[in-house]
Amino acid sequence: MADLLQITHPGSGTERELAITDATIRATELRQFVVEGGPLATYDPGYVNTASCRSSITYIDGDAGILEYRGYPIEQLAESASFLEVAWLLLNGELPNASQLAEWEQLITEHRMLPDKLKTVLAGFPYDAHPMTILMASTAAFYSFYPDAQNFTDPEARALNIARLIAKMPTLAAFAYRKGKAKPYIAPDDAYGYCHNFLAMLFKQAERRYHADERLIRAVEVLFILHADHEQNCSTSAVRSVASSGNDLYTCVSAGVGALHGPLHGGANEAVLKMLREIGTVERVPEFIEGVKAGRVRMMGFGHRVYKNYDPRARVIKKAVDDVFEITGVNPLLEVAQELEKYGLTDEYFVSRRLYPNVDFYSGLIYEALGFPPEMFTVLFAVPRTAGWAAQYQEFITDPEQKIARPKQIYTGYARRDYVPLDAR
Ligand code: ACO
């Protein structure tokens, strides 16, 4: 039997039964109730309780702390898969078989180079430009090199541009990093896999072959898998929203990069490290916690719109922290982070609000141990998230139910009034 919601509006005497499907009602159905001010709508700043799409890509149960890509638990993917395998899974719905994976890896390897003229664009930025700004602008600039991305309804053109973008993001990120260091760019090397090549393009000096510890390459792979998608978060919603007016992949992902940069979203990893440095020692943690409780500061890397339990990604990262520190030596800020977490998990302020460490709480410590400056942290988030953005973009483009994004407002301004000539004001 269909589940129904019965609503009565005593003011107008309207009584209706609304169908409940997938634990939602259609917001447009509420228009049947005409109330003072017009047809009834919902008011939901920040889309806290509004589903904007149907999606089969990523599943989150925030209360239970569960994250799955296409049904596969994040813990299993982080344990056994490669990032490119996960990117394929997100895009195609199934894990690739051996030949599909080999073909996919080959395609990505072929498209790693940046268009030569893009280097002129990169050269135009000030030396201290934030790498996220460079990433955002250059991602948008890709469209001028690959205008066939406008043929997004053609599956072949769409797939080619998705592969191009996933392939080029690490190269772009590495170039943005080296520009800030005034170091010459390192071209991608076909001999290396996705993550190894990324590290080589970032850190290679004059040596002929770039050697990286396998365990560090794996740590980057795991971080990339954890960051690959996270359903309808702020940046993914930005990607979908920009796609809704008929834009190409590059323009949409550029909007996603911009949204991700904010400190309440992907920029939190950079903010966590800044916070840990400011606190400096374990002894100063109680004073900091008092500031959080008094509302003077936020504990960055804590809290999440969806997770009201330990973020499963944070759990995997916490384990990776130990593995990385075994190789690089322990970051002294780890003690400060652990002390903060102790408060976070026991203090009434955090417990009553169900604030737990999120993905960004420990990732910055790993990034720093790997040799990245804080301004690169969000870039390291954007590179793998490109796979998720592309999968969500593709799903949006092929969803016949989707429309141009256009929320309503509640108007709170003046009622109509007449123009006053300048000399009468
Ligand atoms: N530190 C201190 N208090 C917090 C924190 C925090 N990190 N997060 C939430 N709160 C408090 C709020 O002050 C509020 O308290 P109140 O009820 O007394 O007013 C309550 O918890 C609910 O918080 P909201 O801001 O309403 O929660 P919302 O779901 O809108 O925000 C967000 C989620 C933005 C992630 C928030 O928890 C936050 O700012 N965290 C710090 C930034 C961060 O780590 N962001 C990364 C998120 S993961 C990601 O995007 C990849």
XYZ file of C-alpha atoms and ligand atoms in Angstrom:
476
model
C 0.000 0.000 0.000
C 1.273 3.440 -0.899
C 2.456 5.480 2.037
C 0.549 8.731 2.327
C 0.858 11.927 4.291
C -2.438 13.491 5.198
C -2.339 17.264 5.581
C -5.151 19.557 6.609
C -4.975 23.304 6.394
C -7.746 24.598 8.653
C -7.448 28.169 7.286
C -8.598 27.253 3.793
C -10.249 23.967 4.670
C -7.972 22.178 2.198
C -7.319 18.541 2.977
C -5.009 16.454 0.803
C -3.152 13.184 0.835
C 0.411 13.450 -0.466
C 2.256 10.372 -1.714
C 5.411 9.507 0.198
C 8.088 8.020 -2.055
C 11.597 7.217 -0.815
C 10.781 8.984 2.474
C 10.076 12.256 0.668
C 7.095 14.196 -0.552
C 7.132 16.241 -3.746
C 7.605 19.849 -2.670
C 5.471 21.031 -5.625
C 2.504 19.070 -4.208
C 2.380 21.551 -1.355
C 1.241 24.212 -3.820
C -2.238 22.723 -3.527
C -2.488 24.451 -0.160
C -3.133 28.116 -0.764
C -2.282 29.991 2.401
C -1.898 33.655 3.275
C 0.852 34.876 0.932
C 0.187 32.338 -1.823
C 0.673 28.648 -2.599
C 2.525 26.780 0.159
C 6.263 26.146 -0.279
C 9.064 24.980 2.006
C 11.769 27.182 3.528
C 15.094 25.378 3.857
C 18.258 27.514 4.005
C 21.269 25.312 3.303
C 18.992 22.511 1.958
C 19.135 20.800 5.345
C 16.100 18.612 4.656
C 15.582 18.806 0.912
C 16.547 16.132 -1.628
C 17.543 17.723 -4.930
C 18.069 14.595 -7.011
C 17.972 10.826 -7.184
C 21.452 9.382 -7.189
C 22.877 5.869 -7.323
C 26.519 6.855 -6.793
C 27.250 7.322 -3.085
C 25.345 6.226 -0.006
C 25.845 7.795 3.415
C 24.167 6.861 6.682
C 25.282 9.745 8.866
C 23.892 8.316 12.098
C 25.621 4.979 11.663
C 28.809 6.451 10.146
C 28.509 4.495 6.871
C 29.890 5.554 3.489
C 29.585 3.420 0.356
C 30.432 4.040 -3.310
C 28.014 2.127 -5.566
C 27.320 -0.148 -2.595
C 30.952 -0.931 -1.748
C 32.006 0.079 1.808
C 34.664 2.790 1.835
C 36.805 0.733 4.214
C 37.043 -2.151 1.700
C 37.848 0.177 -1.190
C 40.506 1.968 0.877
C 41.994 -1.398 1.818
C 42.114 -3.025 -1.604
C 41.288 -0.783 -4.573
C 43.308 1.719 -6.584
C 42.085 5.279 -7.091
C 41.536 4.798 -10.833
C 39.550 1.636 -10.124
C 37.338 3.667 -7.780
C 37.012 6.482 -10.338
C 35.813 3.917 -12.905
C 33.395 2.485 -10.340
C 31.925 5.915 -9.607
C 31.533 6.688 -13.299
C 30.274 3.299 -14.510
C 28.478 1.797 -11.540
C 30.517 -1.445 -11.461
C 34.095 -2.384 -10.664
C 36.144 -2.702 -13.870
C 37.406 -6.101 -14.979
C 41.145 -6.483 -15.678
C 41.024 -5.394 -19.331
C 38.643 -2.486 -18.636
C 40.964 -1.278 -15.896
C 44.064 -1.601 -18.091
C 42.343 0.330 -20.886
C 41.161 3.015 -18.464
C 44.634 3.418 -16.958
C 46.100 3.687 -20.460
C 43.542 6.335 -21.460
C 44.288 8.391 -18.353
C 48.043 8.091 -18.938
C 47.604 9.347 -22.517
C 45.759 12.470 -21.423
C 48.000 13.632 -18.573
C 49.750 16.428 -20.468
C 48.463 19.993 -20.231
C 47.834 22.009 -23.392
C 51.026 23.961 -23.966
C 49.307 27.340 -24.057
C 47.852 26.748 -20.605
C 51.341 27.423 -19.289
C 50.918 31.019 -20.472
C 47.743 31.238 -18.402
C 49.615 29.833 -15.398
C 52.467 32.284 -15.909
C 50.022 35.195 -15.539
C 49.271 34.480 -11.872
C 51.196 36.284 -9.118
C 53.924 34.067 -7.640
C 52.039 33.779 -4.339
C 48.608 33.031 -5.864
C 46.707 30.407 -3.894
C 46.941 27.083 -5.772
C 43.164 26.626 -5.438
C 42.641 29.889 -7.336
C 45.002 28.643 -10.038
C 43.178 25.309 -10.117
C 39.766 26.945 -10.375
C 40.775 29.348 -13.158
C 42.737 26.743 -15.131
C 39.955 24.178 -14.912
C 37.577 26.729 -16.427
C 40.229 27.596 -19.037
C 40.284 23.952 -20.215
C 36.974 24.614 -21.945
C 38.683 26.975 -24.361
C 41.056 24.134 -25.326
C 38.385 21.429 -25.479
C 35.171 23.096 -26.735
C 33.779 19.672 -27.695
C 32.896 19.415 -23.985
C 29.750 21.322 -24.925
C 28.571 18.131 -26.704
C 27.817 16.666 -23.294
C 24.719 14.818 -24.495
C 26.979 12.732 -26.754
C 28.229 9.884 -24.510
C 31.516 9.584 -26.414
C 32.425 13.276 -26.174
C 31.369 13.271 -22.531
C 33.507 10.244 -21.678
C 36.531 11.714 -23.461
C 36.312 14.993 -21.568
C 35.803 13.240 -18.244
C 38.957 11.159 -18.891
C 40.855 14.281 -19.945
C 39.941 16.115 -16.762
C 40.675 13.217 -14.377
C 44.001 12.737 -16.175
C 45.027 16.402 -16.132
C 44.004 17.413 -12.610
C 47.184 16.051 -10.930
C 49.337 17.731 -13.584
C 47.556 21.021 -13.050
C 47.802 20.690 -9.272
C 51.532 19.910 -9.473
C 52.140 22.842 -11.820
C 50.261 25.175 -9.461
C 52.413 23.921 -6.583
C 55.711 24.293 -8.433
C 54.791 27.735 -9.672
C 54.492 28.868 -6.032
C 57.951 27.439 -5.381
C 59.394 29.028 -8.566
C 60.483 25.549 -9.668
C 60.414 24.305 -13.269
C 57.402 22.183 -14.208
C 57.899 18.428 -14.410
C 56.119 16.680 -17.252
C 54.089 13.545 -16.468
C 55.981 10.276 -16.746
C 54.232 7.340 -18.433
C 56.276 4.865 -16.420
C 54.446 5.772 -13.205
C 50.936 5.094 -11.998
C 48.477 7.893 -11.171
C 49.602 8.635 -7.606
C 53.311 7.913 -8.087
C 53.363 10.208 -11.130
C 51.597 12.917 -9.101
C 54.272 12.770 -6.400
C 56.997 12.832 -9.060
C 55.512 15.929 -10.754
C 55.355 17.625 -7.347
C 58.660 16.716 -5.755
C 61.129 15.547 -8.424
C 64.391 17.461 -8.407
C 67.332 16.775 -10.713
C 67.371 12.989 -10.198
C 66.749 10.820 -13.273
C 64.102 8.616 -11.675
C 61.862 9.769 -8.882
C 61.801 7.270 -6.062
C 58.940 7.271 -3.554
C 58.375 4.795 -0.742
C 55.595 2.391 -1.813
C 53.851 2.949 1.517
C 53.660 6.700 0.880
C 52.303 6.158 -2.619
C 49.667 3.878 -1.089
C 48.843 6.536 1.541
C 48.128 9.048 -1.250
C 46.054 6.418 -3.076
C 44.003 5.811 0.093
C 43.490 9.552 0.661
C 42.370 9.903 -2.963
C 39.886 7.040 -2.587
C 38.448 8.550 0.611
C 37.968 11.926 -1.067
C 36.614 10.687 -4.402
C 32.925 11.382 -3.764
C 30.568 12.356 -0.986
C 27.095 12.716 -2.530
C 25.321 16.101 -2.483
C 27.803 18.250 -0.537
C 28.372 21.955 -1.170
C 30.804 21.583 -4.094
C 28.893 18.744 -5.777
C 25.700 20.774 -5.503
C 27.607 23.669 -7.107
C 28.688 21.375 -9.966
C 25.119 20.177 -10.501
C 23.701 23.679 -10.203
C 26.073 25.088 -12.831
C 25.407 22.040 -15.039
C 21.692 22.764 -14.812
C 21.993 25.823 -17.043
C 23.605 23.705 -19.770
C 27.304 24.080 -19.068
C 30.254 21.916 -20.060
C 32.145 19.738 -17.572
C 35.092 22.127 -17.150
C 32.961 25.144 -16.223
C 31.009 23.012 -13.752
C 34.073 21.494 -12.097
C 35.649 24.932 -11.861
C 32.599 25.994 -9.819
C 33.075 22.875 -7.698
C 36.703 23.800 -7.024
C 35.594 27.272 -5.907
C 32.947 25.857 -3.575
C 35.399 23.328 -2.155
C 37.904 26.042 -1.289
C 35.760 27.500 1.524
C 36.969 26.760 5.094
C 33.631 25.203 6.051
C 34.073 22.622 3.274
C 37.337 21.351 1.735
C 39.297 24.332 3.014
C 38.857 22.895 6.519
C 41.989 20.722 6.192
C 44.125 23.840 5.754
C 42.235 25.510 8.612
C 42.840 22.486 10.892
C 46.580 22.769 10.502
C 46.464 26.506 11.127
C 44.416 25.821 14.268
C 46.829 23.116 15.498
C 49.792 25.432 14.959
C 48.081 28.264 16.814
C 47.327 26.001 19.766
C 50.902 24.708 19.560
C 51.074 22.555 22.701
C 48.884 20.070 24.556
C 48.864 22.387 27.592
C 46.998 25.059 25.634
C 44.188 22.729 24.500
C 41.841 23.384 27.510
C 42.028 27.148 26.896
C 41.207 26.611 23.216
C 38.263 24.357 24.100
C 36.895 27.086 26.394
C 37.032 29.466 23.401
C 35.090 26.979 21.271
C 32.452 26.542 23.960
C 32.125 30.298 24.370
C 31.494 30.536 20.606
C 34.677 32.517 19.872
C 36.174 29.905 17.528
C 35.146 26.675 15.820
C 37.028 23.461 16.228
C 37.993 22.942 12.593
C 37.829 19.365 11.345
C 34.956 18.656 13.719
C 31.258 18.397 12.947
C 29.463 17.530 9.748
C 26.083 18.242 8.221
C 25.403 14.557 7.632
C 27.627 12.569 10.002
C 26.357 12.567 13.551
C 28.845 9.824 14.309
C 32.555 9.309 13.627
C 33.173 10.118 9.934
C 34.232 6.708 8.504
C 36.852 8.471 6.363
C 38.430 9.966 9.499
C 38.726 6.469 10.946
C 40.647 5.217 7.886
C 42.826 8.347 7.815
C 43.667 7.986 11.498
C 45.101 4.570 10.732
C 46.995 5.920 7.705
C 48.504 8.606 9.969
C 50.301 5.882 11.927
C 51.586 4.219 8.730
C 52.878 7.496 7.290
C 54.492 8.675 10.523
C 56.339 5.361 10.720
C 58.172 6.448 7.562
C 58.340 10.226 7.926
C 58.617 10.553 11.709
C 55.834 11.796 13.968
C 54.423 15.271 13.423
C 54.563 16.950 16.874
C 51.110 18.430 16.219
C 49.649 14.909 16.351
C 49.648 15.099 20.153
C 47.665 18.344 20.031
C 45.168 16.774 17.594
C 44.765 13.702 19.796
C 44.184 15.840 22.870
C 41.566 17.896 21.012
C 39.868 14.710 19.881
C 39.797 13.457 23.472
C 37.864 16.570 24.498
C 35.685 16.343 21.429
C 34.606 12.832 22.249
C 33.955 13.395 25.956
C 33.047 17.046 26.562
C 29.331 17.714 26.898
C 29.445 20.594 24.361
C 30.578 18.283 21.543
C 28.745 15.166 22.712
C 25.352 16.900 22.969
C 25.779 18.404 19.479
C 27.048 15.109 18.093
C 30.235 16.691 16.766
C 32.871 14.131 15.729
C 36.144 14.362 13.789
C 35.497 14.647 10.065
C 37.698 13.713 7.102
C 39.736 16.894 7.430
C 40.776 16.478 11.055
C 43.763 14.195 10.454
C 44.365 14.529 6.698
C 46.383 17.768 7.070
C 48.840 16.046 9.392
C 49.519 13.426 6.726
C 49.805 16.004 3.977
C 52.293 17.961 6.041
C 54.308 14.831 6.784
C 54.415 14.130 3.035
C 55.953 17.560 2.519
C 52.952 19.596 1.336
C 52.485 23.201 2.455
C 48.997 23.915 3.927
C 47.801 25.859 0.878
C 48.079 22.622 -1.137
C 45.812 20.614 1.175
C 42.537 21.532 -0.480
C 44.102 20.980 -3.892
C 44.837 17.424 -2.734
C 41.127 17.114 -2.012
C 40.053 18.598 -5.360
C 42.181 16.244 -7.480
C 40.400 13.012 -6.458
C 37.018 14.724 -5.971
C 37.103 15.444 -9.702
C 36.123 11.785 -10.240
C 33.058 12.261 -8.040
C 32.146 15.600 -9.617
C 32.405 14.019 -13.065
C 30.220 11.060 -12.035
C 27.637 13.403 -10.505
C 27.763 15.664 -13.591
C 27.175 12.654 -15.839
C 24.276 11.479 -13.693
C 22.773 14.948 -13.773
C 23.098 15.277 -17.551
C 21.375 11.933 -18.108
C 18.575 12.446 -15.571
C 15.385 13.398 -17.452
C 13.805 14.710 -14.254
C 16.392 17.449 -13.730
C 15.708 21.101 -14.465
C 17.577 24.361 -14.214
C 18.313 25.006 -10.512
C 16.208 27.893 -9.364
C 15.274 28.011 -5.654
C 12.469 30.184 -4.366
C 12.879 33.037 -1.923
C 10.769 34.635 0.767
C 10.728 38.288 -0.159
C 11.355 40.547 2.851
C 11.923 43.886 1.091
C 9.746 46.950 0.526
C 6.283 46.792 -0.931
C 5.922 48.646 -4.237
C 6.780 52.349 -3.985
C 7.319 55.168 -6.471
C 10.666 56.396 -7.735
C 11.865 59.580 -5.993
C 13.711 62.086 -8.232
C 17.281 62.869 -7.138
C 16.546 66.471 -6.081
C 13.699 65.289 -3.850
C 15.794 62.775 -1.828
N 33.148 23.628 16.467
C 32.342 24.120 17.427
N 30.990 24.088 17.366
C 30.456 23.560 16.257
C 31.238 23.037 15.208
C 32.635 23.077 15.353
N 33.434 22.590 14.394
N 30.431 22.575 14.235
C 29.190 22.797 14.637
N 29.184 23.394 15.870
C 28.014 23.738 16.701
C 27.333 24.996 16.168
O 27.839 26.149 16.789
C 25.902 24.712 16.547
O 25.752 24.954 17.927
P 24.387 25.610 18.517
O 23.340 24.593 18.239
O 24.670 25.848 19.946
O 24.180 26.875 17.728
C 25.749 23.215 16.335
O 27.070 22.675 16.548
C 25.260 22.824 14.957
O 26.137 23.410 13.986
P 25.719 23.943 12.571
O 26.690 25.001 12.146
O 24.261 24.307 12.570
O 25.897 22.640 11.690
P 25.956 22.579 10.110
O 25.473 21.220 9.750
O 25.289 23.739 9.490
O 27.515 22.735 9.803
C 29.776 22.240 9.415
C 28.357 21.679 9.461
C 29.829 23.460 8.481
C 30.699 21.163 8.842
C 30.226 22.630 10.852
O 30.192 21.498 11.693
C 31.605 23.285 10.882
O 31.711 24.492 10.678
N 32.690 22.483 11.125
C 34.036 23.015 11.089
C 34.513 23.124 9.657
C 34.844 21.788 9.064
O 35.532 20.974 9.657
N 34.352 21.574 7.818
C 34.643 20.371 7.062
C 33.431 19.512 6.915
S 33.827 18.039 6.034
C 33.931 18.554 4.442
O 33.288 19.471 3.988
C 34.842 17.876 3.612
